[in-house]
Each structure stands twice: as structure tokens, then as C-alpha cells.
Coordinates of C-alpha atoms in Angstrom, one line a residue:
X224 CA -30.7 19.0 -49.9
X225 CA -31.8 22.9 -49.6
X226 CA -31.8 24.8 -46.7
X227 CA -33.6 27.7 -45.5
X228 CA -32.7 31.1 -44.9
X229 CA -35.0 33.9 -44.1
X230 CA -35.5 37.6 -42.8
X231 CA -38.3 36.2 -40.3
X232 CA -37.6 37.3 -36.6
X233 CA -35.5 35.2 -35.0
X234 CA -33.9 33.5 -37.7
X235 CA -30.4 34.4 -39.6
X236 CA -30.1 37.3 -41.5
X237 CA -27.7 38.4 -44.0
X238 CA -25.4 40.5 -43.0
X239 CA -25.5 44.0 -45.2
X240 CA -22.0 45.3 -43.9
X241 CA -19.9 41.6 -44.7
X242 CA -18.9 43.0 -48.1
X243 CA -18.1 46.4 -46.9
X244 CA -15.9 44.2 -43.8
X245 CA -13.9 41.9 -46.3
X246 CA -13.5 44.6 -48.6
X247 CA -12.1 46.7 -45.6
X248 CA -9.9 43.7 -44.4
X249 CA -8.3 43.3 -47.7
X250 CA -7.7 47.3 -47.7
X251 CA -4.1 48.0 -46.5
X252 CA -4.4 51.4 -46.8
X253 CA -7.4 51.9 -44.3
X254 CA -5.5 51.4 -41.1
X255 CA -2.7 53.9 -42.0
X256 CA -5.0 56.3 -43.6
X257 CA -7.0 56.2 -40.2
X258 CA -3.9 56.5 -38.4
X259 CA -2.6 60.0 -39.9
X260 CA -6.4 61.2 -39.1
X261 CA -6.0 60.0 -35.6
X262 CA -3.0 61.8 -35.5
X263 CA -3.8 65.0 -36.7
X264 CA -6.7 65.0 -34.3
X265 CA -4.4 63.9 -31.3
X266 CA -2.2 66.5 -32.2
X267 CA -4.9 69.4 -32.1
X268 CA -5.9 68.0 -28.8
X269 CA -2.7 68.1 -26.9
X270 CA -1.5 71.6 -28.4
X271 CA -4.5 72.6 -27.3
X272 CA -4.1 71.1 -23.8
X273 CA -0.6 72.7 -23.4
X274 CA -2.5 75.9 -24.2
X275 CA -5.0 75.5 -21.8
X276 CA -2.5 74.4 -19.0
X277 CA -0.3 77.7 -19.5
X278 CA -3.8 79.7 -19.0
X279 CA -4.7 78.0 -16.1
X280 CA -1.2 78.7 -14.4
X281 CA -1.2 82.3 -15.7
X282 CA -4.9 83.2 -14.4
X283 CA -3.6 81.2 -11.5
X284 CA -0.4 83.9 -11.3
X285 CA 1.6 80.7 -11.1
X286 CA 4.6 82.2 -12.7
X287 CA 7.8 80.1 -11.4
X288 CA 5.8 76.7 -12.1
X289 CA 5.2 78.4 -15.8
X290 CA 9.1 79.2 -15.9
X291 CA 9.8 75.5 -14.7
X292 CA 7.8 74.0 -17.1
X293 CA 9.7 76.2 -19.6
X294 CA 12.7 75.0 -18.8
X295 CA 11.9 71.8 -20.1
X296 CA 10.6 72.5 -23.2
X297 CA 13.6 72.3 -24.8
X298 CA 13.8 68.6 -23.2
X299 CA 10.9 67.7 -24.7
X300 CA 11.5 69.6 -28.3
X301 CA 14.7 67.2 -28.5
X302 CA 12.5 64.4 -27.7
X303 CA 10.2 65.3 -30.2
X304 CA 12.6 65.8 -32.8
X305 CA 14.5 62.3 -32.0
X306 CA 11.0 60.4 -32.3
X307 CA 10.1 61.8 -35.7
X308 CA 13.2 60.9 -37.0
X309 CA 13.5 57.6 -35.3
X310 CA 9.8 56.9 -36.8
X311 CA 11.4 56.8 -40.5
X312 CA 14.0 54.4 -39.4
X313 CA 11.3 52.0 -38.0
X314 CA 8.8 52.3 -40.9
X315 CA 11.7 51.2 -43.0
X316 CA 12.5 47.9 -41.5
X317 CA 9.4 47.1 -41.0
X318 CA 8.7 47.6 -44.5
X319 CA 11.4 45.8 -45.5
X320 CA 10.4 43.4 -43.4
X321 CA 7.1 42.8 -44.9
X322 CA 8.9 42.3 -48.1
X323 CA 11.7 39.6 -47.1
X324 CA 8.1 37.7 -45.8
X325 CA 6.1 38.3 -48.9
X326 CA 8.6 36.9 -50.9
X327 CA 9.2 33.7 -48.3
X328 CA 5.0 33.1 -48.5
X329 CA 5.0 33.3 -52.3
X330 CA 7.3 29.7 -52.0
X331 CA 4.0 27.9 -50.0
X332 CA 1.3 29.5 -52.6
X333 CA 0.6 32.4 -54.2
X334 CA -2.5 32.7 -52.9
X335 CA -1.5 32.9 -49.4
X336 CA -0.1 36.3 -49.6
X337 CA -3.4 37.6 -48.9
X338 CA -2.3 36.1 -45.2
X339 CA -0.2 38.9 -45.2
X340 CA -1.9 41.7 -46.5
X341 CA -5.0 40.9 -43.9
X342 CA -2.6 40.5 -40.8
X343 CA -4.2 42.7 -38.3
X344 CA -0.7 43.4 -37.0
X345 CA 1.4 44.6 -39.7
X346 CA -1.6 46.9 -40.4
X347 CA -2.0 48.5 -37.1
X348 CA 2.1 48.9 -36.9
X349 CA 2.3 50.9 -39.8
X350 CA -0.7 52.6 -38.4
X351 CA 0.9 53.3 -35.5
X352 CA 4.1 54.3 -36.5
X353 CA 2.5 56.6 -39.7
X354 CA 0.8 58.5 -36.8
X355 CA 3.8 58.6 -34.0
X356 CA 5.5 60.1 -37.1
X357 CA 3.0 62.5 -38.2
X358 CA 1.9 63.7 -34.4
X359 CA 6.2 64.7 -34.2
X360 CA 5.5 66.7 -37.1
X361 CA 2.6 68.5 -36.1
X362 CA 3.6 68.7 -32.5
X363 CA 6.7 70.6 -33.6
X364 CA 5.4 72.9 -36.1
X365 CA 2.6 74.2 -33.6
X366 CA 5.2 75.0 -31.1
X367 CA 6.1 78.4 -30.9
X368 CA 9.6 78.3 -29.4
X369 CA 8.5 81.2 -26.9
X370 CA 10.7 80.8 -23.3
X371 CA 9.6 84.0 -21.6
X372 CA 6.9 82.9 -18.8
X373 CA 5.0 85.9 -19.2
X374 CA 4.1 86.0 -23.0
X375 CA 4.3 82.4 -24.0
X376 CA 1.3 80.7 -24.8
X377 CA 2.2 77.0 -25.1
X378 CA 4.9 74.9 -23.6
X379 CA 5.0 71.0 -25.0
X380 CA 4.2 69.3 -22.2
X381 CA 1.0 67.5 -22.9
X382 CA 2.5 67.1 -26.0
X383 CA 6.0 65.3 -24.7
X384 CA 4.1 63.0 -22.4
X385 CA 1.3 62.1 -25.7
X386 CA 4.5 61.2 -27.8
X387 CA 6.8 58.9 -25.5
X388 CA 3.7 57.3 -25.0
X389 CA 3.3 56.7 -28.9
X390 CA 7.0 55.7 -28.9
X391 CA 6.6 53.1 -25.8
X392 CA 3.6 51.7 -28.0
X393 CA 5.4 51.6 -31.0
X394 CA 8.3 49.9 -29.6
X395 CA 5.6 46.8 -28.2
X396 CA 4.1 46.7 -31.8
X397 CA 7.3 46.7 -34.0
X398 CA 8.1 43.6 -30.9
X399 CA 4.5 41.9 -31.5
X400 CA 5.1 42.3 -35.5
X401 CA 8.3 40.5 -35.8
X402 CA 7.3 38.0 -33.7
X403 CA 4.0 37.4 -35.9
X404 CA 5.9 37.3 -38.9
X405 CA 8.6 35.2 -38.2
X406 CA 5.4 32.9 -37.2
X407 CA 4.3 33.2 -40.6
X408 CA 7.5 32.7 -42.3
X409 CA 7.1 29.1 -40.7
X410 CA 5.1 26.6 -43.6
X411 CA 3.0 25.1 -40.2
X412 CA 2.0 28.4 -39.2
X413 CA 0.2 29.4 -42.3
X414 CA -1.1 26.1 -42.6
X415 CA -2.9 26.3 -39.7
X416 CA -4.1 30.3 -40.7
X417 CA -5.7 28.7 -44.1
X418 CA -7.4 26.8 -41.3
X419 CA -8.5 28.6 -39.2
X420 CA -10.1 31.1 -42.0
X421 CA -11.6 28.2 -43.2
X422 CA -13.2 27.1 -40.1
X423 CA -14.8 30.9 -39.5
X424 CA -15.8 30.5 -43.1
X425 CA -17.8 28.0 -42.7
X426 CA -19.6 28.9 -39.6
X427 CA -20.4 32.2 -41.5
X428 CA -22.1 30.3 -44.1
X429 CA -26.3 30.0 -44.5
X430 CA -27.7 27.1 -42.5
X431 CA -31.4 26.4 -41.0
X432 CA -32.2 27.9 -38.1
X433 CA -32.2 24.4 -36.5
X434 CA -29.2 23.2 -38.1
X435 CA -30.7 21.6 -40.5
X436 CA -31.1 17.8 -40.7
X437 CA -28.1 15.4 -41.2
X438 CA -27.3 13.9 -44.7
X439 CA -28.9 11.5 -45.9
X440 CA -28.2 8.5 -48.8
X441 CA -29.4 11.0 -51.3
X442 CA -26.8 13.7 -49.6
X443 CA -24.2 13.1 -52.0
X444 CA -23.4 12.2 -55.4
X445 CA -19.9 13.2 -57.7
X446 CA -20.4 16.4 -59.7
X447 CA -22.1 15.0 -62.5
X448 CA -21.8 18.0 -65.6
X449 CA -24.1 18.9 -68.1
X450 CA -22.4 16.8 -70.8
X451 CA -22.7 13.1 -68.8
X452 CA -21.0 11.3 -65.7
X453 CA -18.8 12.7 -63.7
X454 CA -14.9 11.7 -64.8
X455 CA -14.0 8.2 -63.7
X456 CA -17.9 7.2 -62.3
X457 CA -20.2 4.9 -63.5
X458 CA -23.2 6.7 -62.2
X459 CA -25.9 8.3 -64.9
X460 CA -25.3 12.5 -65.9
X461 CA -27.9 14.5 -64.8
X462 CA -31.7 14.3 -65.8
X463 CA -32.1 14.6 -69.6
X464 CA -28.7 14.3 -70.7
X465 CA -27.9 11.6 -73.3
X466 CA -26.6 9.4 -70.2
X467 CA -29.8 9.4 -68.9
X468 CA -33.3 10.0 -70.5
X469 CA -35.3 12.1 -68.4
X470 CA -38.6 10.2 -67.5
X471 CA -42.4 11.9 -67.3
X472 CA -43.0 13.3 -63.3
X473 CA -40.9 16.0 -61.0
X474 CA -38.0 15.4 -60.6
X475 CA -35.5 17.8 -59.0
X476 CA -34.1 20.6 -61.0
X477 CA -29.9 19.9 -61.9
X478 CA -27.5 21.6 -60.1
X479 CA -30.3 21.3 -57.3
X480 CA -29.3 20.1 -53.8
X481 CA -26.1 17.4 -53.9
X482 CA -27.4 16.3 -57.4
X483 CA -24.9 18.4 -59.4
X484 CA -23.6 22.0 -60.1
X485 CA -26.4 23.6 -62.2
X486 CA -25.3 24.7 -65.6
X487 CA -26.2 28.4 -67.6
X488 CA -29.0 26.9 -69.0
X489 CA -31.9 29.4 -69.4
X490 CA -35.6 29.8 -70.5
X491 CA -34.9 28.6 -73.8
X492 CA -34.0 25.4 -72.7
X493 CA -37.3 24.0 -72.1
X494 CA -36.9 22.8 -69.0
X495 CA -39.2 24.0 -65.8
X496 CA -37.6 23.1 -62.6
X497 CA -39.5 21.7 -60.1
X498 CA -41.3 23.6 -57.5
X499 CA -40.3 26.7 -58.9
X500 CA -42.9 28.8 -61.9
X501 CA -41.6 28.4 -65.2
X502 CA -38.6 30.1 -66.0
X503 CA -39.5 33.5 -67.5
X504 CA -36.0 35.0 -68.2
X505 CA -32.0 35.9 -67.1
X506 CA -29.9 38.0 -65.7
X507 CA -27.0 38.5 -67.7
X508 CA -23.9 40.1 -65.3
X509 CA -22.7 43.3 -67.8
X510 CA -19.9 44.3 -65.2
X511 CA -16.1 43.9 -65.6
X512 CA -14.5 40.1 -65.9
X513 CA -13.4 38.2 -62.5
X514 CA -14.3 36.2 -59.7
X515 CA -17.7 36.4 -58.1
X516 CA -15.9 37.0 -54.8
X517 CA -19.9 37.3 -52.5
X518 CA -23.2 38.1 -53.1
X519 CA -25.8 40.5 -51.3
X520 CA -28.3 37.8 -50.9
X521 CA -30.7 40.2 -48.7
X522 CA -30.9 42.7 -51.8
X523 CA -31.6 40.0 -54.1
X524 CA -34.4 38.5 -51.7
X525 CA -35.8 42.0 -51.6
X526 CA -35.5 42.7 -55.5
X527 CA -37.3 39.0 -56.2
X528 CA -39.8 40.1 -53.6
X529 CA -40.9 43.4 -55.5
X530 CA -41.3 41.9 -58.5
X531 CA -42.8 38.7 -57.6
X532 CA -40.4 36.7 -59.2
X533 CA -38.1 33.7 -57.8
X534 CA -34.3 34.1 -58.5
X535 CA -32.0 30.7 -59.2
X536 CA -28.4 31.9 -59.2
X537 CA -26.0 30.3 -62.1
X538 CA -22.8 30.9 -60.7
X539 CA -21.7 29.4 -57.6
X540 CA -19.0 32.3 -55.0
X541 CA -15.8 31.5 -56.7
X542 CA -16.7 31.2 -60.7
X543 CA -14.9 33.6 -62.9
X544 CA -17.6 35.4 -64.8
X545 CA -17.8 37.5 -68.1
X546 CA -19.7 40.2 -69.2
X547 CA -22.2 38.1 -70.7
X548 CA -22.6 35.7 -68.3
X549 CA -26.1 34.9 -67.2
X550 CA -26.2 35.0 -63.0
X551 CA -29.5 34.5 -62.3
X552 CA -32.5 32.6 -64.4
X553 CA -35.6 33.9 -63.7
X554 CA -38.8 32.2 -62.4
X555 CA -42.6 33.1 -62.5
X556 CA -41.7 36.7 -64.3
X557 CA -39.9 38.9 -66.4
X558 CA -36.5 39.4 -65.2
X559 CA -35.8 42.5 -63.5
X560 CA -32.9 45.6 -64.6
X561 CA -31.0 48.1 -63.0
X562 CA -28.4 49.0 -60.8
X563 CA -29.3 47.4 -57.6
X564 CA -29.8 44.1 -59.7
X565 CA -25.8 44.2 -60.9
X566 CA -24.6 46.0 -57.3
X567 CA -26.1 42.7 -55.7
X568 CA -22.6 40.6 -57.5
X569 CA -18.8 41.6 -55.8
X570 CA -16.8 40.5 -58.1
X571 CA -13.1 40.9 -58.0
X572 CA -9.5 39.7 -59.4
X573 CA -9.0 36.8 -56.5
X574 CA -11.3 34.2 -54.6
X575 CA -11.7 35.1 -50.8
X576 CA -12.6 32.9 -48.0
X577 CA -16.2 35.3 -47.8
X578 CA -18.7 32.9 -48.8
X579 CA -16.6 30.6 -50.0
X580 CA -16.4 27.5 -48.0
X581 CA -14.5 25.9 -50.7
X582 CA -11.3 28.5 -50.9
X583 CA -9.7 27.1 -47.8
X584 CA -9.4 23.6 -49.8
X585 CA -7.8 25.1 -52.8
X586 CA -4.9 27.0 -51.1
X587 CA -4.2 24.0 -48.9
X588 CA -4.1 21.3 -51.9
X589 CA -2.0 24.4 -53.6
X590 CA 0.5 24.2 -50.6
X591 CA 0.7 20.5 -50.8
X592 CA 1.3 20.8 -54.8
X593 CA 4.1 23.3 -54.5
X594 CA 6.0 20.7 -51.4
X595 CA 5.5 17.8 -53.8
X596 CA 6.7 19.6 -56.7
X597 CA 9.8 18.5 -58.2
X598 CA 11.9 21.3 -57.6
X599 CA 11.2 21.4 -53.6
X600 CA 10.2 17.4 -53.1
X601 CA 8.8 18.4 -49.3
X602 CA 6.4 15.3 -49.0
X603 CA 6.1 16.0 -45.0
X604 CA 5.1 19.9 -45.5
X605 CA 2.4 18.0 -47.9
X606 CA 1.5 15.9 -44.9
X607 CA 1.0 18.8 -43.0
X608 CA -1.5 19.9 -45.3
X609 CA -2.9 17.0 -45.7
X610 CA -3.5 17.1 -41.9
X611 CA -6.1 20.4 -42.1
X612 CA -7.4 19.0 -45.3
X613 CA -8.7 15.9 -43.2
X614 CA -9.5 18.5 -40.5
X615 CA -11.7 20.7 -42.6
X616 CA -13.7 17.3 -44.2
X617 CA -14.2 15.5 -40.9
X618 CA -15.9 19.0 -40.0
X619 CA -17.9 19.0 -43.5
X620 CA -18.5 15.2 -43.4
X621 CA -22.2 15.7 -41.8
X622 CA -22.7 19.3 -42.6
X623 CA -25.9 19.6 -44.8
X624 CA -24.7 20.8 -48.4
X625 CA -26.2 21.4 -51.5
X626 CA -28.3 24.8 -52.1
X627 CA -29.5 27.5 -49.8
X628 CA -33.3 29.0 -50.4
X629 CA -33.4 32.4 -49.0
X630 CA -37.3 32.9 -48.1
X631 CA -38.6 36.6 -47.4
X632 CA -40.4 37.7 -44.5
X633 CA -43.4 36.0 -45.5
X634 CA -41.2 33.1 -45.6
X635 CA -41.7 32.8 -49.6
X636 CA -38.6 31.2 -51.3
X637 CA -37.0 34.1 -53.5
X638 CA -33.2 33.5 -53.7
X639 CA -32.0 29.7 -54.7
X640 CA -28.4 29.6 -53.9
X641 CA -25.8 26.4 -54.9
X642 CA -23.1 25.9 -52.8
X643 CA -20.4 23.1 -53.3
X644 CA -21.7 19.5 -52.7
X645 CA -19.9 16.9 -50.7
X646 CA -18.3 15.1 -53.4
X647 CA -17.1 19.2 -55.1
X648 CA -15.3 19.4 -51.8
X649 CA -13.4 16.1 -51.4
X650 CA -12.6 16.3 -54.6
X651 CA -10.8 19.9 -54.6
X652 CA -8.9 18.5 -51.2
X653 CA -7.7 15.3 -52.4
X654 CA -7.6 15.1 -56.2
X655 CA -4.6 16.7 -57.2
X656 CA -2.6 15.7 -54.0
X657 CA -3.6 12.2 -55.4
X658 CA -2.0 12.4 -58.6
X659 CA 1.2 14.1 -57.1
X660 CA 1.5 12.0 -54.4
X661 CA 1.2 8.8 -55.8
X662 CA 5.1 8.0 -55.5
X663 CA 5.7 9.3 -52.3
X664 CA 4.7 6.8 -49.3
X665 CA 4.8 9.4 -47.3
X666 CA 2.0 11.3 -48.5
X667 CA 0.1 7.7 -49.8
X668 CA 0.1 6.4 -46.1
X669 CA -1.4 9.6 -44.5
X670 CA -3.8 10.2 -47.5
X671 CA -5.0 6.5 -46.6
X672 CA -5.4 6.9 -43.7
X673 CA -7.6 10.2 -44.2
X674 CA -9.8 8.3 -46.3
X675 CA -10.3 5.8 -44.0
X676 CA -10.8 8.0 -41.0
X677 CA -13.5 9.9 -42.9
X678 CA -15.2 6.6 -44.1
X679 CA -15.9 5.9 -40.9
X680 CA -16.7 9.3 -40.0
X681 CA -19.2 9.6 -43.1
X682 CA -22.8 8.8 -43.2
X683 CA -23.6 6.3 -45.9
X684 CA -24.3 8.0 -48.6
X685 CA -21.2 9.9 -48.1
X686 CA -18.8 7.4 -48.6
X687 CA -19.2 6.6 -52.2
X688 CA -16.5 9.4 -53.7
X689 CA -14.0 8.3 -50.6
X690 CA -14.1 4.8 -51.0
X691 CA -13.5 5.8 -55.3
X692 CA -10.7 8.3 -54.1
X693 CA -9.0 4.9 -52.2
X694 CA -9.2 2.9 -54.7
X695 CA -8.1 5.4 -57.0
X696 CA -5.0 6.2 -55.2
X697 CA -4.2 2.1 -55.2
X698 CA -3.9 2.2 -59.0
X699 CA -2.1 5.2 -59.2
X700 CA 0.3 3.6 -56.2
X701 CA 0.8 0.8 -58.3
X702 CA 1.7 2.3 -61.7
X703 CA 4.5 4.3 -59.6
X704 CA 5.1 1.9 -57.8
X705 CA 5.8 -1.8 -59.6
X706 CA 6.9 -3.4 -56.4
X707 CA 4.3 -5.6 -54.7
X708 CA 6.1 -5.1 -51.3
X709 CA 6.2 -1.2 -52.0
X710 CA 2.5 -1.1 -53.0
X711 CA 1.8 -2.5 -49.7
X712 CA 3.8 -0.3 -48.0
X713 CA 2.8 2.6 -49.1
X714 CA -1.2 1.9 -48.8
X715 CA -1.0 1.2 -45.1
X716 CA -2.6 3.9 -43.2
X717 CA -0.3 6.2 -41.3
X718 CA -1.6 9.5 -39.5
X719 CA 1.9 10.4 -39.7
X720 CA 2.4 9.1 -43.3
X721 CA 6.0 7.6 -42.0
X722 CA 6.5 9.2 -38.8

């Protein structure tokens, strides 16, 4: 199945600034470094202030209020001087803090760290207490220590007020930030974050405008590879591999829509897809190693557009790429160069849940791995997993999947996109859980009982890899388990797995 995207009025459009927005997200240094600035400009404004106030009261000839509001200066020097070095104090527990967590997340899954790093909270508190910090600094160096009412020119009063402000925040923040990471600490709690993030995912992902139709039989199929069948199904390989003969007529292009994930092939392969030109060339990526982390699909659409060409992207977001590594193959036309061509590919050292739908699947099976893992044996945190897992596929069940054509604004296809097919994504949920699990009733009841709750949930031609995952978890029941009474046990469906 394909789906439409466009730059026509009134449909979706990509966003230009989502890169820019993860890559922000993922900076911890951006909210500090704002921070200082804010402060130093804070700063400026209040000495400035407590300037202007001594001018208005001197024009004014308000002498005695100036000489009142001199002797409190020295009240608010002290408070000044306590707050800055209060500040360092804070910034230390909470740094060490963030540690004692990082280290307690890296026991669910490495890969959940990046929870921590993108917590909104701990960012703006370091923020917050970098700047109360700084602004005591600056504060105090601008002030002149003058106490005679008739030649001094500031007295910190704006400035006092500005800071036990900053310290009344901070003290709400440094409360707010251990109560979100003691929330994190907590295995449930960062379950339900992956989530979450995977839920927002998804809905940030390319759909019609209309929503696109609901699956149908065709909608889904295993992942059948370039070399044959897909591990452990009888069904044919793709069009033209030895499995299967490739008959005369079109016939849709592999890797297209829920047929399969499409391989590097390129122009020398003989093959012309159907309902696209002939392929004419590739783009080879010639940038660093790592994971395609997004893609600007709008610059893409535009480059295509110029050169009258039609673009088929290789890699799906998520692949680990070389230098070397053809991205895009190249219909009705040369392939185009340059630097917008290689700036359209973000690729980094980790996946991200940015246009990857499938992300949120791994680190939850990854969570469920490391519970069922000999040296933690934690079969109800894997149940708890197992819990969003089924979440996340009852919401995917009858979402349309396959590949995405982004269409200009003549509506003219120019981007072909492949996104993870129904049976990619059961598969990276349940798979590995599968193997693990197989001994532990715990985790065989509720995985049952998933399988049989999206069975029912699933259009027809959706059930095919969950009815193989059942029956693939009976046999791998009954090798660890050789008791008939146990077998039975342990395949009866339990949305608890055993309460």
C-alpha cells in the first residue's frame, strides 16, 4: 500500500525545522547555554534599573528615601553573595543526581538514557540554576559599594528583588526535578515514556490527507528478503528471486508497499519498477558511517522536481549506512550531485524516535530482554513491556503501512519512501521476547493473550504473522517445557500473564 504526501494547499507538509527540533532536543547544552545569555541580559537590565531608580529619586531631591534604600544594600549584597554560593551547592546535587539515575536507567536499556538527556526538566534546572548563579555574579561585580546618598549611583534593589526571585524558582525546580527523576528511576515509568514517544511518533508520521484507506488482504505479508522467504514461512521470496520466477506483466516493484523491504539493487539490475521510468542511476551517501536517524523529504521532492527525475529511497530511517551506500535509485534521469543532495540524509551514532515508528518497539523488546535475562530473571517487568508492546500494535493493527509517495505541488510523485510493514513491526515487538520467554509462564500467558487480542483486533490479511508467532511460541513452550500439564498452563491467555 502507498500513500500520498504532497506540498498541495491544504494537505501535510514536511516540516523544514523537525531536524533542527530533534537535533535541539537531544542538545543538553542548549538550555544552559541560553540560560547564562538570559542571564547576562537580566543582569544589564536590573543594574540598569537600580540606576535609573537612584536618578529618579535624586532629580526627584528625594534624599532620605535614597539614604533608606542605602541602608539596605548591604542586606541585599549579603543576599546576593549567599545565593551565588548556595547556586554551586545545588548544581552539584543535582548533577550528581543525574548521575546516580543514569546509571539506574542503564539497568532497563541502554538505549533509554536518551530519556534522560531529553527530560525537559533536568534541562531547564540546570538552566535555571547556571543563570541564578551567573546573575549573582554579575549583580555583584556591577555594584559599586558607594553608601553616600549624594554621589552614589546604584543601590541593588531591583537587583535583590530579581535574584530571590531566581532563588524561589530554583528552589520549585530542584523540587519538580527530583520528583521527575525518582519517577524515572521507576522501570513502569520509563515504560510508559518509550510509549508515549512512540505514540507522538507515529502521529508525526506521513499519512493521506484522508487517512488513507484501511488494510486490506494484500496489506501484509512477512519481510520476504532478496535472497528467498522470509525465516520460518512458506510463502514465495519476492518477484524474480529463485523462489519465485518472475512472470511477463507489471507487477509491483519489491520492497514496494507491504510486499517486502526493498534491497540496494540499482540500474544495473535490469529490473524497471512499475509505474515508475526506468531506472537511470544512484545516489551513493559519501558522508560519515551511522544511522540514518531522518530525512528532509521536502528538499528531496524539490531536488527530483528540478531535475525531472523520480527518487526511490534504499534505506529505510534507522539503517546503518556507509560511505558507499546507494540511498536513492534514480528514475526517468541522470541522478543528480551536490551538497543539497547529501544535506537531505541526518545521519547520526543512535536511532531516534524522529521518523522512526519502529524505535519505540526495539527499546521496549530491549527492556523486556534485559528483565528476562539470566542475571535479573524479572519476567513481570517483561510483562510490563509486553503490555505497551500490545498497546503500540493494537494502535498499528489498521494503520495503513508500506511506502509513502511524496507528490510535488503539481501533485507529481517524486519521493518514494519505505516504511516498516506490518509484519517488520510485529516481528521486532515479539520475536526476541518469544525466544526468551519461552520458559517463563508468566511472560507465555500474557504474550498469548496479546496475540489473541490483536487477532481479533486485525483485519484479515493481518493475521497471518500473528497466528505464525502463536503457534511459534507453542513449540518453543513445549521444548522448555516437557510437561503436558505445564504446556497448557503456560499457553492460556492471561492479560496479567499470572496475576
Amino acid at each position: 500500500m502507498t500513500h500520498d504526501v504532497t506540498d498541495v494547499a491544504g494537505r501535510r507538509r514536511t516540516r523544514r525545522l523537525s531536524p533542527l527540533r530533534e537535533w535541539l532536543r537531544e542538545a543538553f547544552w542548549f538550555a544552559p547555554v541560553v540560560g547564562l545569555l538570559g542571564a547576562i541580559v537580566l543582569a544589564l537590565l536590573t543594574t540598569a534599573a537600580d540606576a535609573w531608580l537612584i536618578d529618579v529619586l535624586r532629580d526627584a531631591g528625594e534624599t532620605d528615601e535614597i539614604d533608606d534604600l542605602l541602608k539596605i544594600s548591604d542586606d541585599a549584597k549579603t543576599l546576593l553573595n549567599t545565593v551565588g554560593s548556595s547556586m554551586l551547592t545545588f548544581i552539584g546535587v543535582v548533577f550528581s543526581i543525574s548521575l546516580v539515575a543514569l546509571q539506574m536507567a542503564n539497568q532497563f536499556s541502554p538505549r533509554v538514557l536518551r530519556l534522560y538527556v531529553r527530560s525537559r526538566i533536568t534541562r531547564v534546572t540546570f538552566a535555571v540554576f547556571l543563570a541564578t548563579f551567573a546573575f549573582t555574579l554579575l549583580v555583584q561585580f556591577e555594584n559599586e559599594g558607594n553608601n553616600d546618598p549624594r554621589t552614589a549611583t546604584s543601590v541593588p534593589v531591583v537587583s535583590g528583588v530579581v535574584g530571590l526571585v531566581l532563588v524561589m524558582v530554583s528552589l520549585l525546580l530542584f523540587i519538580a526535578y527530583v520528583h521527575a527523576i525518582l519517577r524515572l528511576m521507576r522501570v513502569h515509568q520509563v515504560i510508559d515514556r518509550v510509549a508515549r514517544e512512540s505514540l507522538a511518533a507515529l502521529r508525526d508520521q506521513p499519512l493521506p490527507s484522508d487517512g488513507g484507506p484501511p488494510p486490506s488482504d494484500a496489506d501484509s505479508g512477512p519481510l520476504p528478503s532478496a535472497s528467498g522467504p522470509h525465516p520460518g514461512d512458506s510463502r514465495p521470496g519476492p518477484p524474480g528471486s529463485p523462489a519465485q520466477p518472475s512472470g511477463p506483466g507489471p507487477r509491483p516493484p519489491a520492497g514496494s508497499g507491504e510486499q517486502g523491504r526493498p534491497g540496494y539493487g540499482g540500474p544495473d539490475s535490469g529490473e524497471v519498477r512499475a509505474g515508475l521510468p526506468e531506472a537511470g542511476g544512484r545516489i551513493v551517501y559519501s558522508g560519515p558511517a551511522g544511522v540514518l536517524r531522518s530525512l528532509n523529504a521536502g528538499r528531496l521532492v524539490r531536488l527530483a522536481r528540478r531535475h525531472g527525475v523520480v527518487l526511490r529511497l534504499e534505506p529505510r530511517i534507522g539503517d546503518f549506512i556507509v560511505p558507499g551506500t546507494p540511498v536513492c535509485t534514480v528514475h526517468g534521469g541522470p541522478a543528480p550531485t551536490g551538497r543539497r543532495v547529501r544535506s537531505a540524509f541526518q545521519v547520526g551514532v543512535e536511532r531516534t524516535f524522529h521518523q522512526d515508528p519502529g524505535y519505540g518497539l526495539r527499546q521496549l523488546s530491549d527492556i523486556a530482554l534485559r528483565a528476562l535475562s539470566p542475571a535479573v530473571n524479572d519476567p513481570s517487568t517483561a510483562v510490563q513491556a509486553l503490555d505497551r508492546i500490545h498497546q503500540l500494535l493494537a494502535v498499528l493493527v489498521r494503520r495503513p503501512l508500506g511506502e509513502v509517495h511524496h507528490r510535488d505541488r503539481e501533485g507529481t510523485v517524486r519521493l518514494v519512501q519505505p516504511l516498516p510493514t506490518w509484519a517488520d513491526l510485529v516481528d521486532l515487538g515479539l520475536v526476541e521476547i518469544r525466544h526468551a520467554g519461552a520458559a517463563a509462564p508468566q511472560v507465555s500467558r500474557r504474550l498469548v493473550a496479546v496475540l489473541d487480542d490483536l487477532v481479533r483486533l486485525a483485519p484479515e490479511g493481518r493475521r497471518e504473522p500473528l497466528l505464525r508467532h502463536r503457534t511459534l511460541l507453542g513449540r518453543a513452550v513445549a521444548r522448555a517445557l516437557p510437561d503436558p500439564a505445564e504446556q497448557d498452563f503456560s499457553m492460556h491467555p492471561d492479560r496479567q500473564g499470572i496475576g
